[in-house]
XYZ file of C-alpha atoms in Angstrom:
309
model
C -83.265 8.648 48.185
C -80.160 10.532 49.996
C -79.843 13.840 48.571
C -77.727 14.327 45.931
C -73.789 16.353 47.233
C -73.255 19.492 45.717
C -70.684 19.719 43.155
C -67.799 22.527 43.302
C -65.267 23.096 40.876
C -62.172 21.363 41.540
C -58.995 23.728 40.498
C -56.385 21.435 41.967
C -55.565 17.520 42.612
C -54.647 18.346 46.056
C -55.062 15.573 48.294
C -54.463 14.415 52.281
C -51.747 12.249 50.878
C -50.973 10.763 54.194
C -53.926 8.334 54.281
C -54.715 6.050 51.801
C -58.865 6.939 52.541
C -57.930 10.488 51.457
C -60.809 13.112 50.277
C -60.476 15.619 47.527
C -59.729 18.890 48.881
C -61.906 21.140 46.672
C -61.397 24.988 45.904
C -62.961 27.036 43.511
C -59.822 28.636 42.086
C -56.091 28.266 42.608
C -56.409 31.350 44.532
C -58.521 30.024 47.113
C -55.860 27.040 47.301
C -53.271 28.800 47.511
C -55.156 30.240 51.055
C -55.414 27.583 52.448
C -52.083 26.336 52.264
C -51.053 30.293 53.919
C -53.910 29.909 56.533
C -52.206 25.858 57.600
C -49.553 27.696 58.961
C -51.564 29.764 60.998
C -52.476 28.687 64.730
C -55.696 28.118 66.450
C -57.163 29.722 69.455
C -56.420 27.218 72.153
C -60.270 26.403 73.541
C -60.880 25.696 76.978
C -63.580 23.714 78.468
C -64.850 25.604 81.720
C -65.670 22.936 84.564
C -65.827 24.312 88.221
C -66.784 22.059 90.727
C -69.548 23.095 93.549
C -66.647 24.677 95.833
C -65.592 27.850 93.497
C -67.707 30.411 94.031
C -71.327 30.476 91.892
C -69.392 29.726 88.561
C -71.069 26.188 88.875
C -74.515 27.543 89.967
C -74.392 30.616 86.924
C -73.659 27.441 84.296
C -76.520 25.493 85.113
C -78.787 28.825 85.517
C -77.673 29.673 81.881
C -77.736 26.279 80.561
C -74.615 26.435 79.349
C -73.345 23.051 80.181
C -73.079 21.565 76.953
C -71.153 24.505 75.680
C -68.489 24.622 78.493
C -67.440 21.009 77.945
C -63.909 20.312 77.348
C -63.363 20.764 73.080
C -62.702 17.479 71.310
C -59.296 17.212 68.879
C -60.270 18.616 65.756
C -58.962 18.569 62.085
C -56.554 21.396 60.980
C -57.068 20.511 57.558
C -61.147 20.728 57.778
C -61.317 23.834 59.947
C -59.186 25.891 57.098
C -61.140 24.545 53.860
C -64.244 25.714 55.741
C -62.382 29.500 56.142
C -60.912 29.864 53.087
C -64.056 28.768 50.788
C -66.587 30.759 53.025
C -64.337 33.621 52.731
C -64.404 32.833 48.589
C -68.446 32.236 48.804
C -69.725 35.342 51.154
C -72.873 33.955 51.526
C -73.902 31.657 54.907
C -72.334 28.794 53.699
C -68.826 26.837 52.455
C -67.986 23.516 51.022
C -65.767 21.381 52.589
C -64.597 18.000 51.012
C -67.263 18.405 48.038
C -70.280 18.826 51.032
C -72.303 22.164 51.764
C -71.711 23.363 55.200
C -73.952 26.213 56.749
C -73.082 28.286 59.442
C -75.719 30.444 60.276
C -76.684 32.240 63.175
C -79.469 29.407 63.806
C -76.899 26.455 62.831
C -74.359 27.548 65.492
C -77.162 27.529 68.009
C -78.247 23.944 67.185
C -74.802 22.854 67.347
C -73.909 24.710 70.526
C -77.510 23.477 71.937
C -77.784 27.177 73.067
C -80.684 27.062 75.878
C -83.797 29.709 74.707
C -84.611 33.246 76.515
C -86.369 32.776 79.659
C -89.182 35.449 79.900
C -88.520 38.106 81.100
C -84.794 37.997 80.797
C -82.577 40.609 79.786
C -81.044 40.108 76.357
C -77.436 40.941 76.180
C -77.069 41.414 72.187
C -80.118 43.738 72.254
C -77.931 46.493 74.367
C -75.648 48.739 73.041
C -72.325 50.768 74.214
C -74.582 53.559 76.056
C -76.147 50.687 78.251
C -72.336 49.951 79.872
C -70.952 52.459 82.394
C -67.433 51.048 81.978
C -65.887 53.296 84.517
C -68.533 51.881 86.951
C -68.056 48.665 86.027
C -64.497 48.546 86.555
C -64.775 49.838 89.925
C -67.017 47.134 90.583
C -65.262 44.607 89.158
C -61.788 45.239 90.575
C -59.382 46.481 93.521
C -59.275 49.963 94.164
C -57.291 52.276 92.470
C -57.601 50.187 88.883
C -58.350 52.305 86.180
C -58.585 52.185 82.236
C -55.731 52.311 80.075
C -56.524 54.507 76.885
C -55.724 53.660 73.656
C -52.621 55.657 72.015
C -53.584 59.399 71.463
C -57.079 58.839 72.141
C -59.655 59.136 75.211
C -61.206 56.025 74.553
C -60.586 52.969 76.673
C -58.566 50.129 76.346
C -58.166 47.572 78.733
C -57.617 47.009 82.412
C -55.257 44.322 84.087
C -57.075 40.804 84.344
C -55.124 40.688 87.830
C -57.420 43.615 89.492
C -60.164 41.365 89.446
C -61.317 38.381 91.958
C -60.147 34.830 90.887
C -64.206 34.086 89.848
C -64.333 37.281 87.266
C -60.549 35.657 85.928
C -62.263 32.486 85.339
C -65.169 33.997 83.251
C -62.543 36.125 81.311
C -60.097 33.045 81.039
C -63.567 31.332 79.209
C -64.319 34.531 77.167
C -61.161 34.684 75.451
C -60.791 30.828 74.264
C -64.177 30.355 72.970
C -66.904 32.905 72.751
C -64.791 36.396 71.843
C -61.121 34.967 71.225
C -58.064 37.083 72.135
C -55.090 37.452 72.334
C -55.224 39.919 75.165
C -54.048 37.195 78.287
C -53.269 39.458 80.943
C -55.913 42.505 79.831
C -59.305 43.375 79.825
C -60.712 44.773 76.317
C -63.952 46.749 76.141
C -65.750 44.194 74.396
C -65.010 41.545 76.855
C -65.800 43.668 79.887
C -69.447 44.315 78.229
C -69.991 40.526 77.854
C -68.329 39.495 81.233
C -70.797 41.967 82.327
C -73.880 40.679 81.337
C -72.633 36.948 81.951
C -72.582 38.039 85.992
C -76.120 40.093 85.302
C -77.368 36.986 84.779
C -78.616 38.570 81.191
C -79.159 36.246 78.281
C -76.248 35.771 75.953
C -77.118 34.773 72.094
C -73.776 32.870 71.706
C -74.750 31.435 68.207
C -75.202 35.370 67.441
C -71.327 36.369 68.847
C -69.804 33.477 67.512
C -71.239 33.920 64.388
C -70.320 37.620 64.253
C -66.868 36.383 65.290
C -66.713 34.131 62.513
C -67.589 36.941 60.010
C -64.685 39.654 61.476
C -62.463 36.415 60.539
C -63.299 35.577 57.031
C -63.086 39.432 56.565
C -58.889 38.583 57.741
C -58.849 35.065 57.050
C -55.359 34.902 56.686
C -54.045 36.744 59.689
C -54.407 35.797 63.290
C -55.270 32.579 65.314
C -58.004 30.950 63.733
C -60.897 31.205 66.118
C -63.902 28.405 66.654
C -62.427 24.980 65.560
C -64.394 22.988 67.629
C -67.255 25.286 66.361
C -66.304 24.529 62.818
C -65.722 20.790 63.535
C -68.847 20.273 64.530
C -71.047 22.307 61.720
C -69.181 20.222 59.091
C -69.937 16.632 61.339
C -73.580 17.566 61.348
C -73.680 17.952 57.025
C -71.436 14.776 56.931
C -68.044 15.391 56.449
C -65.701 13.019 57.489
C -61.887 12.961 58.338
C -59.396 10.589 59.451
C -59.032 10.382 63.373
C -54.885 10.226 62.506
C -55.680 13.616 61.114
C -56.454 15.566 63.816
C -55.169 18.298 65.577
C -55.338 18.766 69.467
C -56.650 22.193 70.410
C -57.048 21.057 74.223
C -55.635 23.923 76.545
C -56.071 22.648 80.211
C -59.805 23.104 81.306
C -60.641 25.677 83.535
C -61.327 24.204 86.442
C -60.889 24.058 90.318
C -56.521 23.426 89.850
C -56.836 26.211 87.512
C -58.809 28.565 89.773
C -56.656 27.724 92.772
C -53.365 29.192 90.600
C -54.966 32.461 90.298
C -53.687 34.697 93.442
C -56.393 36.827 95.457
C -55.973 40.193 96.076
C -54.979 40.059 100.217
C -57.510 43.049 101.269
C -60.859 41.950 101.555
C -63.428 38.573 100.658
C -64.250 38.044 96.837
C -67.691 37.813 96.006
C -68.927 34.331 94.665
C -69.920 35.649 91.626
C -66.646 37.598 90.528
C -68.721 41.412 91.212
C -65.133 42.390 93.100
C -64.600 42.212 96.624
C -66.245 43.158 100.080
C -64.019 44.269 103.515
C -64.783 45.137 106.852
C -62.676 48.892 106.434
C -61.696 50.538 103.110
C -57.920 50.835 102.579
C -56.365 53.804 104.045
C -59.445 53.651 106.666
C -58.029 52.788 110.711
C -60.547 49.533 111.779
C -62.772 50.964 114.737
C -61.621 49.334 117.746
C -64.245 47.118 119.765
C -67.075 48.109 117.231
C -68.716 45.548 114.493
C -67.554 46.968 111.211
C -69.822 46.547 108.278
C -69.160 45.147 105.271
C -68.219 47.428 102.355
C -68.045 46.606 98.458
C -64.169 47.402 96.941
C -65.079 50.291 94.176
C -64.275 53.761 93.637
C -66.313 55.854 91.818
């Protein structure tokens, strides 16, 4: 016997008019209606599928190591309608799960893994989520990361840092950021660096193990806790949760979140810094003489890593 659907109060008649197959929206008070029709206006963060080919760098290689394929495919259209129900009645609920169209959706930490198909821990492996801010020497990491002379904005009044310019890095370390921001820590930060991002671009090129289901999930939280202010973050994430419980939409409904993928066009946009060879990985750059230094004439010069301490 199929089990039986959950029943939520209904405060409203409102209804996806357009289609004669409509479904009940369903919130638990006007309130919570009147939410969602505020967070419809609202945008979503434009996802990005990341697809290298063999030729840029390791990004390819560092994929496959992580077993992240799955999760870097290019996002499928998804419903506008759907992904804000699901906001605005977990936002009313507070508890691991929402309704959407009259059906319980979960989204915990172990859901979001399933539906990601997050790979497991290989022994031994460093887990990124287990460190905290004491484990990242960001003034390190930037020179390691970037061209020399880069250093750390602060934030207004304050000695803490901010962000660095995306464009101080090589075009491999870009990519990784380009991926961060669109679908595992969304931003709106396109040309800078933030803290939080440099900590988890980190780790990606560490080759340490990232719990996605664990960020995105904590992601989805600092939203509900704003639900009606900023992009709205993980539709495809959403989308997917709710396919999985049995929601349905129609296909005229949806809404195309497609930015274009980041792949080999898009890598071959981003400019190189001119003074020295970028390491496959995106760990900054390596040159025969540091800037400022005069080349030794008829002597081998050995490579050197671009960072300042």
């Amino acid at each position: 016997m199929a089990p039986k659907r959950q029943r939520t109060q209904v405060s409203s008649s409102t209804t996806d008019s357009s289609s004669a197959s409509a479904v009940r929206l369903r919130f638990s008070t006007p309130d919570v209606e009147a939410k969602y029709t505020r967070l419809l206006s609202k945008p979503i963060v434009k996802e990005r599928g990341f697809l290298p080919s063999g030729k840029d760098g390791k990004l390819l290689e560092m994929i496959l190591e992580m077993g992240w394929v799955p999760f870097c495919e290019a996002p499928t259209a998804v419903p506008m309608s759907v992904v804000c129900e699901f906001n605005v009645n977990a936002k009313a609920k507070k508890n691991g799960f929402t309704v959407v169209r009259g059906m319980t959706v979960e989204y915990s930490v172990d859901t979001i893994r399933r539906v990601i198909e997050q790979p497991a821990r290989k022994p031994g492996q460093d887990t990124w989520n287990d460190k905290t801010s004491e484990d990242f020497d960001l003034v390190l990491i930037v020179a390691t990361l970037c061209v020399p002379e880069t250093h750390w904005k602060f934030k207004r009044g304050t000695t803490d840092y901010s962000t660095f310019p995306v464009s101080s890095m090589n075009k491999f370390a870009r990519a990784w950021n380009a991926f961060i921001i669109s679908n595992i820590m969304p931003s709106s930060h396109m040309y800078d660096v933030t803290v939080e991002c440099t900590r988890l671009l980190w780790g990606i090129l560490q080759g340490d193990y990232v719990d996605l289901g664990m960020v995105i999930y904590q992601g989805i939280l600092r939203f509900l806790r704003v639900s009606t202010t900023g992009s709205i973050p993980y539709a495809s994430v959403v989308a997917k949760l709710c396919v999985i419980v049995g929601v349905h939409w129609p296909t005229h409904k949806q809404l195309q979140i497609l930015s274009a993928p980041i792949d080999r066009t898009t890598l071959a946009t981003m400019q190189e810094w001119d003074g020295g060879k970028p390491d496959l990985k995106g760990l900054g750059y390596s040159f025969d003489h540091l800037p400022g230094e005069r080349p030794a004439v008829g002597a081998a010069q050995s490579s050197k890593t671009a960072w300042r301490s």
